[in-house]
CSV table of C-alpha atoms in Angstrom, one decimal:
chain,number,residue,atom,x,y,z
G,679,MET,CA,7.0,-7.0,-58.8
G,680,SER,CA,3.7,-5.7,-59.2
G,681,ALA,CA,2.0,-4.1,-56.5
G,682,VAL,CA,-0.5,-7.1,-56.0
G,683,GLU,CA,2.3,-9.5,-55.8
G,684,ASN,CA,4.2,-7.3,-53.3
G,685,ARG,CA,0.7,-7.9,-50.8
G,686,TYR,CA,1.0,-10.3,-48.4
G,687,THR,CA,4.8,-11.0,-48.0
G,688,LEU,CA,6.6,-12.0,-45.1
G,689,ARG,CA,8.5,-8.4,-45.1
G,690,GLU,CA,4.8,-6.7,-45.6
G,691,PHE,CA,3.7,-8.1,-42.4
G,692,VAL,CA,6.3,-7.8,-39.9
G,693,GLU,CA,6.0,-3.8,-40.8
G,694,GLN,CA,2.6,-3.9,-40.1
G,695,THR,CA,2.1,-5.6,-36.9
G,696,GLN,CA,5.7,-4.8,-35.7
G,697,GLN,CA,6.6,-3.1,-32.1
G,698,ARG,CA,6.8,0.4,-32.2
G,699,ASP,CA,7.9,3.2,-29.8
G,700,ARG,CA,5.6,5.8,-29.4
G,701,GLY,CA,7.0,7.6,-26.7
G,702,GLU,CA,3.7,7.7,-24.6
G,703,GLY,CA,5.5,7.1,-21.1
G,704,PHE,CA,5.0,4.1,-18.4
G,705,PHE,CA,2.3,2.9,-20.5
G,706,GLU,CA,1.9,2.5,-23.8
G,707,MET,CA,-0.8,1.6,-26.4
G,708,GLU,CA,0.8,-1.1,-28.8
G,709,SER,CA,-2.7,-1.7,-29.9
G,710,PRO,CA,-6.2,-1.3,-28.8
G,711,ARG,CA,-5.5,-5.1,-27.1
G,712,ILE,CA,-2.0,-4.9,-26.3
G,713,LEU,CA,-0.3,-2.8,-23.7
G,714,GLU,CA,3.4,-2.1,-23.3
G,715,VAL,CA,4.9,-1.2,-20.2
G,716,ASN,CA,8.7,0.4,-19.8
G,717,LEU,CA,9.9,-0.6,-16.9
G,718,LYS,CA,13.5,1.2,-15.4
G,719,SER,CA,14.2,1.0,-11.9
G,720,ASN,CA,10.2,1.1,-10.6
G,721,PHE,CA,7.5,-2.3,-10.7
G,722,VAL,CA,4.3,-2.6,-11.8
G,723,TRP,CA,1.1,-4.8,-10.8
G,724,THR,CA,-0.2,-6.9,-13.3
G,725,LYS,CA,-3.3,-9.0,-13.8
G,726,MET,CA,-1.7,-12.5,-13.4
G,727,GLY,CA,-1.2,-14.6,-16.7
G,728,SER,CA,-2.0,-11.2,-18.9
G,729,MET,CA,1.3,-11.0,-20.2
G,730,ILE,CA,2.0,-12.0,-23.5
G,731,SER,CA,5.6,-11.2,-23.8
G,732,TYR,CA,8.8,-8.8,-22.9
G,733,LEU,CA,12.4,-8.0,-23.8
G,734,GLY,CA,14.9,-7.0,-20.9
G,735,SER,CA,15.3,-8.6,-17.9
G,736,MET,CA,12.1,-9.3,-16.1
G,737,LYS,CA,11.5,-10.9,-12.7
G,738,PHE,CA,7.5,-12.2,-12.5
G,739,GLU,CA,6.3,-12.6,-8.5
G,740,ARG,CA,3.3,-13.9,-7.3
G,741,GLU,CA,1.3,-11.8,-4.8
G,742,GLY,CA,1.7,-13.1,-1.5
G,743,MET,CA,-1.0,-14.5,0.2
G,744,PHE,CA,0.2,-12.3,3.3
G,745,ASP,CA,1.1,-9.2,1.7
G,746,LYS,CA,-2.3,-7.3,2.6
G,747,GLY,CA,-1.9,-9.2,6.1
G,748,LEU,CA,-4.2,-11.2,7.3
G,749,GLY,CA,-7.4,-9.6,6.4
G,750,GLY,CA,-5.8,-10.0,2.7
G,751,PHE,CA,-4.8,-14.1,3.3
G,752,PHE,CA,-8.6,-14.6,4.2
G,753,LYS,CA,-9.5,-12.4,1.1
G,754,LYS,CA,-7.3,-14.3,-1.5
G,755,ALA,CA,-8.9,-17.9,0.1
G,756,VAL,CA,-12.1,-17.0,-1.5
G,757,THR,CA,-10.8,-14.8,-4.6
G,758,GLY,CA,-11.1,-15.7,-8.2
G,759,GLU,CA,-8.3,-15.5,-10.8
G,760,GLY,CA,-9.5,-12.3,-11.9
G,761,ALA,CA,-8.6,-10.6,-8.9
G,762,ARG,CA,-5.0,-12.1,-8.6
G,763,LEU,CA,-2.1,-9.7,-9.0
G,764,THR,CA,1.8,-10.3,-10.3
G,765,LYS,CA,4.6,-7.9,-9.6
G,766,VAL,CA,6.7,-7.2,-12.8
G,767,THR,CA,10.1,-5.6,-11.9
G,768,GLY,CA,12.7,-5.1,-14.1
G,769,THR,CA,14.1,-3.2,-17.0
G,770,GLY,CA,12.4,-3.1,-20.2
G,771,LYS,CA,9.1,-3.8,-21.9
G,772,VAL,CA,6.4,-6.1,-20.8
G,773,TYR,CA,3.9,-6.7,-23.1
G,774,LEU,CA,-0.4,-7.3,-21.6
G,775,ALA,CA,-2.9,-8.3,-22.6
G,776,ASP,CA,-6.5,-10.3,-21.8
G,777,TYR,CA,-8.1,-12.5,-23.9
G,778,GLY,CA,-8.5,-10.0,-26.6
G,779,LYS,CA,-10.5,-7.2,-24.4
G,780,LYS,CA,-10.4,-3.3,-25.6
G,781,ILE,CA,-7.3,-1.5,-23.3
G,782,GLN,CA,-8.2,2.2,-21.6
G,783,ILE,CA,-5.8,3.7,-19.9
G,784,LEU,CA,-6.9,6.1,-16.7
G,785,ARG,CA,-4.6,8.4,-15.3
G,786,LEU,CA,-5.6,8.7,-11.1
G,787,GLU,CA,-4.3,12.5,-10.0
G,788,ASN,CA,-5.2,12.0,-6.2
G,789,GLN,CA,-8.3,10.0,-6.9
G,790,GLU,CA,-9.8,6.7,-6.6
G,791,ILE,CA,-11.9,4.7,-8.6
G,792,VAL,CA,-13.5,1.1,-8.1
G,793,VAL,CA,-13.0,-1.5,-10.5
G,794,ASN,CA,-14.3,-5.4,-11.1
G,795,ALA,CA,-11.3,-6.7,-9.7
G,796,ASN,CA,-11.2,-9.2,-13.0
G,797,ASP,CA,-11.4,-6.1,-15.3
G,798,ILE,CA,-7.8,-4.7,-13.5
G,799,LEU,CA,-4.8,-5.1,-16.1
G,800,ALA,CA,-1.8,-3.1,-14.9
G,801,PHE,CA,-1.5,-0.3,-12.8
G,802,GLU,CA,1.5,1.8,-11.6
G,803,ASP,CA,3.0,0.9,-8.0
G,804,THR,CA,2.2,5.1,-6.8
G,805,VAL,CA,-1.1,3.5,-6.9
G,806,SER,CA,-2.5,2.4,-3.0
G,807,TRP,CA,-4.9,-0.6,-3.8
G,808,ASP,CA,-7.4,-3.0,-1.9
G,809,ILE,CA,-9.9,-5.7,-2.8
G,810,LYS,CA,-13.1,-5.9,-1.5
G,811,MET,CA,-16.3,-8.5,-1.9
G,812,MET,CA,-19.4,-6.9,-2.9
G,813,LYS,CA,-21.2,-9.4,0.1
G,814,ARG,CA,-25.0,-8.4,-0.7
G,815,ILE,CA,-24.7,-9.8,-4.6
G,816,SER,CA,-22.4,-13.0,-3.5
G,817,SER,CA,-25.7,-14.9,-2.5
G,818,MET,CA,-27.2,-14.1,-5.7
G,819,MET,CA,-24.4,-14.9,-8.2
G,820,ALA,CA,-22.0,-17.8,-8.6
G,821,GLY,CA,-18.8,-16.3,-7.1
G,822,GLY,CA,-19.9,-12.7,-6.4
G,823,LEU,CA,-18.5,-10.0,-7.7
G,824,PHE,CA,-14.8,-8.7,-6.2
G,825,GLN,CA,-14.2,-4.8,-6.6
G,826,MET,CA,-10.8,-3.3,-6.6
G,827,THR,CA,-10.6,-0.2,-4.7
G,828,LEU,CA,-7.4,2.0,-6.8
G,829,SER,CA,-6.4,5.3,-4.8
G,830,GLY,CA,-3.4,8.0,-5.2
G,831,THR,CA,-1.8,9.6,-8.3
G,832,GLY,CA,-0.7,7.0,-11.6
G,833,MET,CA,-1.6,5.0,-14.4
G,834,VAL,CA,-4.1,2.3,-14.5
G,835,ALA,CA,-5.1,-0.1,-17.2
G,836,ILE,CA,-8.7,-1.7,-17.4
G,837,THR,CA,-10.0,-3.8,-20.1
G,838,THR,CA,-13.3,-3.9,-21.5
G,839,HIS,CA,-15.0,-6.2,-24.0
G,840,TYR,CA,-15.4,-4.1,-26.9
G,841,GLU,CA,-16.1,0.1,-26.5
G,842,PRO,CA,-17.0,0.9,-22.7
G,843,LEU,CA,-20.2,3.2,-21.8
G,844,THR,CA,-19.7,5.9,-19.2
G,845,LEU,CA,-22.4,7.5,-17.3
G,846,VAL,CA,-22.3,10.4,-15.8
G,847,VAL,CA,-24.5,10.5,-12.0
G,848,THR,CA,-26.0,13.1,-10.7
G,849,PRO,CA,-28.3,13.5,-7.2
G,850,ASP,CA,-31.1,14.1,-9.2
G,851,GLN,CA,-30.3,11.3,-12.1
G,852,PRO,CA,-28.9,7.9,-10.4
G,853,VAL,CA,-28.0,5.2,-12.8
G,854,TYR,CA,-29.1,1.8,-12.6
G,855,THR,CA,-26.5,-1.1,-13.8
G,856,ASP,CA,-26.5,-5.1,-14.8
G,857,PRO,CA,-23.8,-5.6,-12.6
G,858,ASN,CA,-22.5,-8.4,-14.6
G,859,ALA,CA,-22.0,-5.6,-17.7
G,860,THR,CA,-20.5,-3.2,-14.7
G,861,VAL,CA,-16.8,-2.5,-14.9
G,862,ALA,CA,-16.2,0.6,-12.8
G,863,TRP,CA,-16.9,3.3,-10.7
G,864,SER,CA,-16.0,6.4,-9.0
G,865,GLY,CA,-14.5,6.5,-5.8
G,866,THR,CA,-17.3,9.0,-4.6
G,867,LEU,CA,-20.2,6.6,-5.4
G,868,GLN,CA,-20.9,3.5,-3.3
G,869,PRO,CA,-23.2,1.0,-5.3
G,870,ASN,CA,-26.9,-0.4,-3.5
G,871,PHE,CA,-28.9,-3.3,-4.9
G,872,LYS,CA,-32.3,-3.1,-6.2
G,873,THR,CA,-34.4,-6.3,-6.8
G,874,ASP,CA,-36.8,-6.7,-9.1
G,875,ILE,CA,-39.3,-9.1,-8.7
G,876,SER,CA,-40.9,-8.9,-11.7
G,877,PHE,CA,-38.4,-9.6,-14.0
G,878,ARG,CA,-37.8,-13.1,-12.1
G,879,THR,CA,-40.3,-14.9,-14.4
G,880,LEU,CA,-38.3,-13.8,-17.5
G,881,ILE,CA,-37.4,-17.4,-18.7
G,882,GLY,CA,-33.4,-18.3,-19.3
G,883,ARG,CA,-32.5,-15.0,-17.4
G,884,SER,CA,-31.2,-16.3,-14.3
G,885,SER,CA,-29.7,-12.9,-13.3
G,886,GLY,CA,-29.3,-9.6,-14.9
G,887,GLU,CA,-32.6,-7.7,-15.4
G,888,SER,CA,-33.3,-9.4,-12.1
G,889,PHE,CA,-31.2,-7.3,-9.9
G,890,GLN,CA,-29.6,-4.2,-10.5
G,891,MET,CA,-27.1,-1.8,-8.9
G,892,GLU,CA,-28.0,1.4,-8.0
G,893,PHE,CA,-26.0,4.5,-8.3
G,894,VAL,CA,-27.0,7.7,-6.2
G,895,GLY,CA,-25.0,10.8,-6.0
G,896,ASN,CA,-22.1,12.5,-7.8
G,897,GLY,CA,-19.8,10.7,-9.8
G,898,PHE,CA,-19.5,8.4,-13.4
G,899,VAL,CA,-20.1,4.5,-14.0
G,900,VAL,CA,-18.7,2.3,-16.8
G,901,VAL,CA,-20.3,-0.3,-18.2
G,902,GLN,CA,-19.3,-2.5,-21.1
G,903,PRO,CA,-21.9,-4.2,-23.7
G,904,PHE,CA,-21.3,-7.6,-22.4
G,905,GLU,CA,-22.5,-9.9,-19.4
G,906,GLU,CA,-19.2,-11.5,-17.9
G,907,VAL,CA,-19.7,-14.4,-15.4
G,908,TYR,CA,-17.6,-15.1,-12.2
G,909,HIS,CA,-16.7,-17.7,-10.6
G,910,VAL,CA,-14.9,-18.7,-7.3
G,911,GLU,CA,-11.5,-21.1,-7.2
G,912,GLY,CA,-11.8,-24.2,-6.0
């Protein structure tokens, strides 16, 4: 059989796309858009609906309404699907993806990062978390923005549409971002909101440039070349 005839066979397809053990540890990148989580005696929090396959014996448990106390109950009552979590326990491998978005793995070392809740894919059980709503922006956007604060030590996987860009914030160099394109920022920063009245006359732009997030201090901000639209569960 010629080299040309060997192309596009089922064998070639399987060899090129099959799962591979790379020995990278708890989180392993199967591809830029598929995350492998290796579970043994621990568990992992995942974005609800992100599981695409698993090997072994797994249990999937949706986060309870009262798991974070009474305050957590009220948060979940108005939180969109992007902020819902599933607790995965068992022994084996679970594969996660989120609409083909690119995956970024971060290792926290007694650090804190704030992530748009819709852009969280998974995080280790050793990482502490909390969900908050950005109230000052909720009246400006459909559904507002929910942010998840992750702190401590452990692995975190976030997603971005296409390649992310990280901007360094210093006291003499603030950073301004479109809320719909903002993915994450360091826990040392607290965003403010700046409205630019002059942009409100632009036709076809209901938000975006008409108001921005302002980051001042020392830290970093992650943005993506895509503007997400957020909705609240009915």
